[in-house]
Amino acid sequence: MADLEAALADGAEDPGLLFRRGVSRRALGDEAGAREDWLAHLMACGDEGPPFVEEIRAQAPEILTEGGGSIAVGASAAVSMP
C-alpha cells in the first residue's frame, strides 16, 4: 500500500494504480476509500474503457449503473456520480 501511495503522490498517471490502491483499501476494510479510488480509476480511463471494469462491477456494483445521470465509461458501463 505504501508503494502505491508513494507512486500516486509523485504524480503517477497510471489509472491502474488507482484500481490497485482501491483493492488494497478494500482488503484493509476501507470501503469508502476503495470506492473513491475505483471511481477515480474509471474517470481517468475516459473513452478508452477501463481495463478493470468487471472487477469493479464484482466488488462495488453500485458504482456502475445503466442509464441516466451517469458518465459513460467505455461501451459497456456508466459511472454513477455519488
mmCIF file of C-alpha atoms in Angstrom:
data_model
loop_
_atom_site.group_PDB
_atom_site.id
_atom_site.type_symbol
_atom_site.label_atom_id
_atom_site.label_comp_id
_atom_site.label_asym_id
_atom_site.label_seq_id
_atom_site.Cartn_x
_atom_site.Cartn_y
_atom_site.Cartn_z
ATOM 1 C CA MET A 1 0.000 0.000 0.000
ATOM 2 C CA ALA A 2 2.830 2.405 0.815
ATOM 3 C CA ASP A 3 4.332 1.897 -2.646
ATOM 4 C CA LEU A 4 1.001 2.753 -4.291
ATOM 5 C CA GLU A 5 0.612 5.840 -2.097
ATOM 6 C CA ALA A 6 4.139 6.977 -2.988
ATOM 7 C CA ALA A 7 3.653 6.458 -6.722
ATOM 8 C CA LEU A 8 0.357 8.364 -6.731
ATOM 9 C CA ALA A 9 1.824 11.150 -4.569
ATOM 10 C CA ASP A 10 4.654 11.513 -7.087
ATOM 11 C CA GLY A 11 2.085 12.232 -9.784
ATOM 12 C CA ALA A 12 1.966 8.842 -11.492
ATOM 13 C CA GLU A 13 -0.809 8.958 -14.064
ATOM 14 C CA ASP A 14 -1.432 5.234 -14.483
ATOM 15 C CA PRO A 15 -5.145 4.651 -13.739
ATOM 16 C CA GLY A 16 -4.248 1.069 -12.893
ATOM 17 C CA LEU A 17 -2.538 2.322 -9.736
ATOM 18 C CA LEU A 18 -5.842 3.774 -8.564
ATOM 19 C CA PHE A 19 -7.538 0.438 -9.162
ATOM 20 C CA ARG A 20 -4.841 -1.434 -7.252
ATOM 21 C CA ARG A 21 -4.949 1.017 -4.343
ATOM 22 C CA GLY A 22 -8.724 0.540 -4.238
ATOM 23 C CA VAL A 23 -8.251 -3.215 -3.997
ATOM 24 C CA SER A 24 -5.765 -2.712 -1.163
ATOM 25 C CA ARG A 25 -8.055 -0.308 0.658
ATOM 26 C CA ARG A 26 -10.961 -2.734 0.395
ATOM 27 C CA ALA A 27 -8.814 -5.565 1.748
ATOM 28 C CA LEU A 28 -7.964 -3.327 4.712
ATOM 29 C CA GLY A 29 -11.642 -2.596 5.350
ATOM 30 C CA ASP A 30 -11.739 0.916 3.857
ATOM 31 C CA GLU A 31 -14.801 0.529 1.621
ATOM 32 C CA ALA A 32 -15.280 4.284 1.083
ATOM 33 C CA GLY A 33 -11.638 4.742 0.092
ATOM 34 C CA ALA A 34 -11.859 1.793 -2.287
ATOM 35 C CA ARG A 35 -14.939 3.257 -3.976
ATOM 36 C CA GLU A 36 -13.221 6.658 -4.308
ATOM 37 C CA ASP A 37 -10.174 5.084 -5.942
ATOM 38 C CA TRP A 38 -12.261 2.938 -8.276
ATOM 39 C CA LEU A 39 -14.360 5.908 -9.320
ATOM 40 C CA ALA A 40 -11.184 7.927 -9.968
ATOM 41 C CA HIS A 41 -9.827 4.977 -11.977
ATOM 42 C CA LEU A 42 -12.967 4.852 -14.120
ATOM 43 C CA MET A 43 -12.911 8.615 -14.694
ATOM 44 C CA ALA A 44 -9.204 8.587 -15.601
ATOM 45 C CA CYS A 45 -9.731 5.919 -18.253
ATOM 46 C CA GLY A 46 -12.254 8.040 -20.163
ATOM 47 C CA ASP A 47 -13.342 6.761 -23.558
ATOM 48 C CA GLU A 48 -10.611 4.128 -23.673
ATOM 49 C CA GLY A 49 -12.714 1.922 -21.439
ATOM 50 C CA PRO A 50 -11.359 0.864 -18.086
ATOM 51 C CA PRO A 51 -9.484 -2.433 -18.113
ATOM 52 C CA PHE A 52 -10.774 -3.383 -14.645
ATOM 53 C CA VAL A 53 -14.481 -2.603 -15.087
ATOM 54 C CA GLU A 54 -15.593 -6.202 -14.499
ATOM 55 C CA GLU A 55 -13.524 -6.469 -11.325
ATOM 56 C CA ILE A 56 -15.025 -3.206 -10.072
ATOM 57 C CA ARG A 57 -18.515 -4.383 -11.007
ATOM 58 C CA ALA A 58 -17.963 -7.542 -8.925
ATOM 59 C CA GLN A 59 -16.682 -5.620 -5.889
ATOM 60 C CA ALA A 60 -18.799 -2.432 -5.953
ATOM 61 C CA PRO A 61 -21.708 -2.724 -8.399
ATOM 62 C CA GLU A 62 -23.263 0.482 -7.045
ATOM 63 C CA ILE A 63 -20.521 2.476 -8.790
ATOM 64 C CA LEU A 64 -21.614 1.180 -12.188
ATOM 65 C CA THR A 65 -25.095 1.940 -13.438
ATOM 66 C CA GLU A 66 -27.029 1.738 -16.653
ATOM 67 C CA GLY A 67 -28.796 4.852 -17.865
ATOM 68 C CA GLY A 68 -29.369 8.483 -16.989
ATOM 69 C CA GLY A 69 -27.389 10.701 -14.698
ATOM 70 C CA SER A 70 -24.186 8.807 -15.315
ATOM 71 C CA ILE A 71 -20.997 9.414 -17.194
ATOM 72 C CA ALA A 72 -20.345 6.834 -19.905
ATOM 73 C CA VAL A 73 -17.245 4.713 -19.461
ATOM 74 C CA GLY A 74 -16.307 2.679 -22.477
ATOM 75 C CA ALA A 75 -19.043 0.888 -24.337
ATOM 76 C CA SER A 76 -20.415 -1.311 -21.568
ATOM 77 C CA ALA A 77 -20.699 0.752 -18.405
ATOM 78 C CA ALA A 78 -21.518 4.108 -16.946
ATOM 79 C CA VAL A 79 -20.159 5.714 -13.813
ATOM 80 C CA SER A 80 -22.596 6.851 -11.155
ATOM 81 C CA MET A 81 -21.576 10.114 -9.585
ATOM 82 C CA PRO A 82 -22.123 9.979 -5.793
#
